[in-house]
Amino acid sequence: MHSPDGQGYSPAVPGSYSHQMPAKVPPHQSSGQYSYSGSQNVSQLNNFQGPGQTLNRPPVAAFSGSPVQQPGPAAQVLPPALQNSAAVSGAGSFPPGASPPVLSNWQYSQTPVSQPLGAQTSHLAHVPGTGSAQPPSSLPGSTNPAGSYQYAASPGAPPLQNSYMKPGSAPPPVTQPLTPLHPPRPPLGPPPVGGPPRPPAAVAGPPSAQSVLKPAVNQEGDARSAASDGSVVQNSYDAIEGGGLMATPHHSPAAPNLKVNRSVGYSYPALPPGYQHTSPPGAPGMNASALQYPDGSKHFHQPALGPNHLTASMAGLSLQQEGLRPVNLLQERNILPTTLLKAPVPNLHEDIQKLNCNPELFRCTLTNIPQTQALLNKAKLPLGLLLHPFKDLSQLPVVTSSIIVRCRSCRTYINPFVSFLDQRRWKCNLCYRVNDVPEEFLYNPVTRVYGEPHKRPEVQNATIEFMAPSEYMLRPPQPPVYLFVFDVSHNAIETGYLNTVCQTLLDNLDSLPGNTRTKIGFITFDSTIHFYSLQEGLSQPQMLIVSDIEDVFIPMPENLLVNLNENKELIQDLLKTLPQMFTKSLETQSALGPALQAAFKLMSPTGGRVTVFQTQLPSLGMGALKSREEPNQRAAAKDIHLTPSTDFYKKLALDCSGQQVAVDLFLLSGQYSDLASLGCISRYSAGSVYYYQSYHHKHNPVQVEKLQKELKRYLTRKIGFEAVMRIRCTKGLSIHTFHGNFFVRSTDLLSLPNVNPDAGYAVQMSVEESLTDMQVVSFQSALLYTSSKGERRIRVHTMCLPVVTNLSEVYLGADVQAITGLLANMAVDRSVSATLSDARDALVNAVIDSLAAYRSSVLSIQQPGLTAPFSLRLFPLYILALLKQKAFQTGTNTRLDERIFTMCQVKNQPLVYLMLMTHPSLYRVDTLTDEGALNINDRTIPQPPLLQLSVEKLSRDGAYLMDAGSVMFLWIGKNCGQGFISQVLGVPNYGSIPLNMTHLPELETAESIRTRTFVSWLREQRPFFPILYIIKDESPLKSSFLQNMIEDRTESALSYYEFLLHIQQQVNK
Amino acid sequence: MAFTFAAFCYMLSLVLCAALIFFAIWHIIAFDELRTDFKSPIDQCNPLVLPEYSIHSLFCIMFLCAQEWLTLGLNVPLLFYHLWRYFRCPADSSELAYDPPAVMNADTLSYCQKEAWCKLAFYLLSFFYYLYCMIYTLVSS
């Protein structure tokens, strides 16, 4: 049933791979090649089998023999193991009746009849290794390395087996070489190869081997493609990306294995350290080798996916002390680390962790995933992911391959955490289905070696980008289309924004991401809608006015969106004249709704990006809004309008989303503009919102600079069109809620008409079935988008995390920043669906509940005070910071739009920036030194230590820089050193510092250079432009500065210490 | 044996109840399709919600007029639930119960599914109850 896209499985040419944009592999293989290889197939296959058969098949022997006959070490180690299996609840013992290897063996022999040859081939091909190699430091006298032990153990003597596996230096439960992801391997699997991976037995000259194996693959390929795209008509992107039907649970034959193969828990050492020294000398070596090469059977070294046995065993104790050390929050005053907090490292085997996804891209709130929902509930911490999937990356491997290897049942992309059963098959780490490795995948284009599928870039990088073939397209990739919609009512002209925007646009016209197909268009509106015809041959742009705003229509079918390159002069002409065209306008009404409808109509055939500039409350036509803000009640948490007042914008956004149009909103408004309603247009169409409060070209020059800088970034940053993102996770976990700007199309699919590198997403997860048999779980996000160059690409991130069974380990792995980020997202939802005070209560309760749970379930000794696990020591501080953040604060005079804008940011910002907004960084900058400085591109960037956000840390004779993400404050103390004031600020004394100073003068003094490099370095790290306010005691902005002093008390909010006392009171109740 | 107004009410409600049962089944299928990815939330049908609510309130009015207090009493809780649902939704009532961006939330989805099942059960039971009552009113008196 598979015909047209046979090239997807074209056998001959292995994909080429390069870091740059490589030339594509010729997509279509002639069908001749298929038949050719087919004809050869039988004899060659036999041939291939040959070598395998000639080699011995030790598994059986090893199987029966080993455990009982083990010499000394086994016996010696026995007692600890027994003890341990008792001590660590269930962790050390196999479940009753478990006999993993045997079963898995069976599985193998049951391989589908349709391809017996292939299966057998691989079987045999792998046998050669068996028995011949010994682990480098293996047990004396033991000829059976790890693999065989496993077998031997299963029949009847679990404790013994375990004891074996847990020799000396390793604290007991930690040593279990057999990871659940590799279970079925052993039977074929010859024992661990000790030293460096040996060349695979199957290595043949690439050409011959290719043709040899081709037939089986072809067959497979057909089957697969039929499965993937055959029966279901691909009428939506999500079908293409690969969810849909195929995602329904599919019981792969291998599943039973997992059940059987109980993951022997990895838990922190429960044995006294004394045991570490009781073991026989040989044991540790064996242990180490078994752990490091658990998959010797594969002939190639693929690290165990299990938790970090080795590290845990060696460093477990100290880790425990550091990680689980309860911190008495009331006693430890200086709790904030002096450097920026880093994401905790999951406790995985080093080799795996090395491959794991960068935490900046993909982060989980709990780096130790609780095994069951009950355990998760007990911990009272949210489980979720924080993603920054389209972040600008300096190094991103791009794979151009005619075939993208994916799991047949769940459509997971092949990733570093899959296990290769042998050369020809891999097991999906999300659904555990065993898949075939396609022929081409055996060839590694990087090393140019055949037969090393595990060395392919796809399997070596957790973050990778694929060039998608035509199966991933519903229509030809769209050209980049940009439409700008300007508000030109009197109010808008008054602010003078049009000058800035047009000028910035003119400057960056050439750097708009795109290619020769880029299209651009302009619409302006006041009470009517103006279109601009940029037809070739016109001497100047022609304005077309549509005054029927009740029923908007497009005045002419073409030339409103024109090719940027072919009509550049006309466009530049328009941008130059546009600011002057409306200077005399007296029209005060704004018909934003109809203008958006017009924009939608104009864009819907292609899709693309609409950029809207709006300066006031829309007052005409569809989507007109009324002011809802009551200035006197700003402080109250009750009765504020966080919900949209009309569905118009939401519906329009959904229509846009359906047509792959995203709307970005720039709101430059001095008055209330009901961002709660307007924001919906961006929120559901995956756009972004920018808000410049009280923008005015004369009265507010800093905002002008901010707009310029941010608009430049906005215009020139990468962009992905017609994107969808799917998040997959290991069976048993399920996605509960998404946070961010997008439209949720199905349970795990987000529709993103545009995707930009500055957008973050959060996902709440739940544990649906317990993860009993798993040691690790994986998450994969796949973002399918059309680049501005018109290529269809898939960016895949995969993260792997260990599963734990007890509460203390869950706390050990808690990522406090991610938790705070996720809670902030949840709180925004809560304040919209319920009330702000509900959301605030929920935040406080989150701290109370988790600390209470920790106190009652983990701490054995009830200490006085407020104890928190080390990993969560900053939790109360961050929550307090959230409560004092603009989005959630009460009691102060926050404008409604500003509050809602902050909420939008919470939802849409990647975690790093969100944390900076929530808990600003404070540095002392009058004493900057080059000590410990960073060196980047010949610039020396000083790295002053972080200070706690308390006035108590400020000294009158210093200067302090507060970096609050979108704004920076440089506070100058009254007695600040004369040197700093004159050499950095360029004024003679404290008194002559101007009140509204926002720039550091460029002085050629060492201090000035240091300070400026530091500030610009901080600015460079984010996509928005923080204004630097230089403030002193009399400055009006001092109150904003002090409001960010989170640990201090304000009129309406508790100080950190008071907050702790409050929590303590609740926890101890 | 008399063809009273009450009997007429029961006959009419019997017919309309069949429609309600159809709506409920339709909703169950729709949510299931949503969950299994066959369908985009935008297509999730709201149009059937308002008819359902109005048919049900018509019942209540009819039974009120026919002075069938017991039947009315059985229907009033659902009537209140519908009113609550109706007034709790966002400004423009066309979106009514199911908001496309929100419906994919795991909680919302399972709530909607449960709601649909409960309604199906309720309508089925009331169908037989109306049948019984209709015959009863026809036969008695």
Coordinates of C-alpha atoms in Angstrom, one line a residue, chain A residues 243-430:
Chain A
G243 CA 0.6 11.5 16.6
G244 CA -2.9 10.6 15.6
L245 CA -3.8 7.1 15.2
M246 CA -0.5 5.6 15.7
A247 CA -0.2 7.0 19.1
T248 CA -2.8 4.8 20.5
P249 CA -1.3 2.4 22.9
H250 CA 0.1 -0.5 21.1
H251 CA 1.3 -3.5 23.0
S252 CA 4.5 -4.4 21.6
P253 CA 5.7 -7.9 22.0
A254 CA 8.5 -6.7 24.2
A255 CA 6.3 -5.2 26.8
P256 CA 6.1 -8.3 29.0
N257 CA 9.8 -8.2 29.4
L258 CA 9.6 -5.1 31.2
K259 CA 7.1 -6.3 33.6
V260 CA 9.3 -9.1 34.5
N261 CA 12.4 -7.2 34.8
R262 CA 11.9 -5.4 37.9
S263 CA 14.1 -2.5 38.2
V264 CA 16.1 -2.9 41.1
G265 CA 15.8 0.3 42.7
Y266 CA 18.5 2.7 42.8
S267 CA 18.3 4.3 46.0
Y268 CA 20.7 6.1 48.2
P269 CA 22.9 3.8 50.2
A270 CA 21.2 2.5 53.2
L271 CA 24.1 0.5 54.4
P272 CA 26.6 1.9 56.8
P273 CA 29.7 2.9 55.0
G274 CA 31.5 0.2 56.8
Y275 CA 30.4 -2.2 54.2
Q276 CA 32.4 -0.4 51.6
H277 CA 35.5 -1.9 53.0
T278 CA 34.3 -5.4 53.6
S279 CA 34.2 -6.4 50.1
P280 CA 36.7 -8.6 48.4
P281 CA 39.2 -6.7 46.3
G282 CA 37.9 -8.2 43.1
A283 CA 34.4 -7.2 43.5
P284 CA 34.6 -3.5 43.0
G285 CA 36.3 -4.0 39.8
M286 CA 33.8 -6.3 38.6
N287 CA 31.1 -4.0 39.7
A288 CA 32.5 -1.2 37.9
S289 CA 33.0 -3.0 34.7
A290 CA 29.6 -4.4 34.8
L291 CA 28.2 -1.1 35.3
Q292 CA 30.1 0.6 32.7
Y293 CA 29.6 -1.9 30.1
P294 CA 26.3 -3.4 30.8
D295 CA 25.7 -3.9 27.2
G296 CA 28.7 -5.7 26.2
S297 CA 26.3 -7.8 24.3
K298 CA 25.8 -5.2 21.9
H299 CA 29.4 -5.0 20.8
F300 CA 29.3 -1.4 21.2
H301 CA 29.3 0.7 24.1
Q302 CA 26.1 2.3 25.0
P303 CA 26.0 3.4 28.5
A304 CA 23.4 2.0 30.8
L305 CA 20.4 4.1 31.0
G306 CA 20.0 3.5 34.6
P307 CA 20.7 5.9 37.3
N308 CA 24.2 6.7 38.1
H309 CA 25.2 3.6 39.8
L310 CA 28.8 4.3 39.9
T311 CA 28.6 7.8 40.9
A312 CA 25.9 7.0 43.4
S313 CA 27.9 4.2 44.8
M314 CA 31.0 6.2 45.2
A315 CA 29.7 9.5 46.0
G316 CA 26.3 8.5 47.3
L317 CA 27.0 9.2 50.8
S318 CA 28.3 12.7 50.4
L319 CA 25.6 13.4 47.9
Q320 CA 23.1 12.4 50.4
Q321 CA 24.5 14.6 53.0
E322 CA 24.6 17.5 50.8
G323 CA 21.3 17.0 49.0
L324 CA 19.2 15.7 51.8
R325 CA 20.7 17.8 54.5
P326 CA 17.8 19.5 56.1
V327 CA 18.2 23.2 56.3
N328 CA 16.7 25.1 59.2
L329 CA 15.5 28.1 57.3
L330 CA 14.9 30.2 60.4
Q331 CA 18.5 29.9 61.4
E332 CA 20.4 30.2 58.1
R333 CA 20.3 33.8 57.2
N334 CA 22.6 33.8 54.2
I335 CA 20.8 31.2 52.2
L336 CA 21.2 32.7 48.8
P337 CA 24.2 31.3 46.8
T338 CA 26.6 33.9 45.5
T339 CA 26.4 32.7 42.0
L340 CA 23.3 32.1 39.9
L341 CA 21.6 28.9 40.8
K342 CA 22.1 26.1 38.4
A343 CA 19.7 23.4 37.5
P344 CA 20.2 20.2 39.5
V345 CA 21.9 17.4 37.7
P346 CA 19.8 14.3 37.4
N347 CA 21.3 11.3 39.1
L348 CA 22.1 9.3 36.1
H349 CA 25.1 7.4 34.9
E350 CA 27.7 9.9 33.7
D351 CA 27.6 8.7 30.2
I352 CA 23.9 9.2 30.0
Q353 CA 24.0 12.5 31.7
K354 CA 26.6 13.7 29.3
L355 CA 24.1 13.1 26.5
N356 CA 21.1 14.6 28.4
C357 CA 19.4 17.6 27.2
N358 CA 20.6 21.0 28.2
P359 CA 18.5 22.2 31.2
E360 CA 18.1 25.6 29.6
L361 CA 16.1 23.9 26.9
F362 CA 14.3 21.3 28.7
R363 CA 13.9 21.1 32.4
C364 CA 11.8 19.1 34.8
T365 CA 10.6 20.3 38.2
L366 CA 11.6 17.0 39.8
T367 CA 14.8 15.5 38.4
N368 CA 13.9 12.3 40.3
I369 CA 10.5 11.3 39.0
P370 CA 8.3 9.7 41.6
Q371 CA 7.3 6.2 40.8
T372 CA 3.6 6.6 41.5
Q373 CA 1.0 9.3 41.6
A374 CA 0.6 8.6 45.3
L375 CA 4.2 9.3 45.9
L376 CA 3.9 12.5 43.9
N377 CA 0.9 13.6 45.8
K378 CA 2.7 12.9 49.0
A379 CA 5.6 15.1 48.0
K380 CA 3.1 18.0 47.3
L381 CA 5.3 19.3 44.6
P382 CA 4.2 19.9 41.1
L383 CA 5.5 17.6 38.4
G384 CA 6.1 19.4 35.1
L385 CA 8.4 20.4 32.4
L386 CA 9.7 23.8 31.4
L387 CA 10.7 24.1 27.8
H388 CA 12.5 26.6 25.7
P389 CA 12.4 24.6 22.5
F390 CA 13.4 27.1 19.9
K391 CA 16.2 28.8 21.8
D392 CA 19.0 30.2 19.7
L393 CA 21.8 27.6 19.9
S394 CA 25.3 28.1 19.0
Q395 CA 25.8 24.5 18.2
L396 CA 23.0 22.5 16.7
P397 CA 23.6 19.3 14.8
V398 CA 21.4 19.2 11.7
V399 CA 20.7 15.9 10.1
T400 CA 19.8 15.6 6.5
S401 CA 18.8 12.1 5.9
S402 CA 16.4 10.6 3.6
I403 CA 15.0 8.7 6.5
I404 CA 14.0 9.8 9.9
V405 CA 14.0 6.9 12.3
R406 CA 11.0 6.9 14.5
C407 CA 9.2 4.4 16.7
R408 CA 6.5 2.6 14.8
S409 CA 3.9 2.8 17.4
C410 CA 4.4 6.0 19.3
R411 CA 6.3 7.9 16.6
T412 CA 9.1 8.9 19.0
Y413 CA 12.2 10.0 17.2
I414 CA 15.3 7.9 17.8
N415 CA 17.3 9.5 20.5
P416 CA 20.3 8.8 22.8
F417 CA 18.2 7.0 25.4
V418 CA 16.9 4.2 23.2
S419 CA 18.5 0.9 23.6
F420 CA 19.9 -1.1 20.8
L421 CA 19.1 -4.7 21.2
D422 CA 21.5 -5.5 18.5
Q423 CA 22.6 -3.9 15.4
R424 CA 19.3 -4.3 13.7
R425 CA 16.8 -3.5 16.3
W426 CA 16.3 -0.7 18.8
K427 CA 13.8 -0.4 21.5
C428 CA 11.8 2.7 22.0
N429 CA 12.4 4.3 25.3
L430 CA 8.9 5.8 25.5

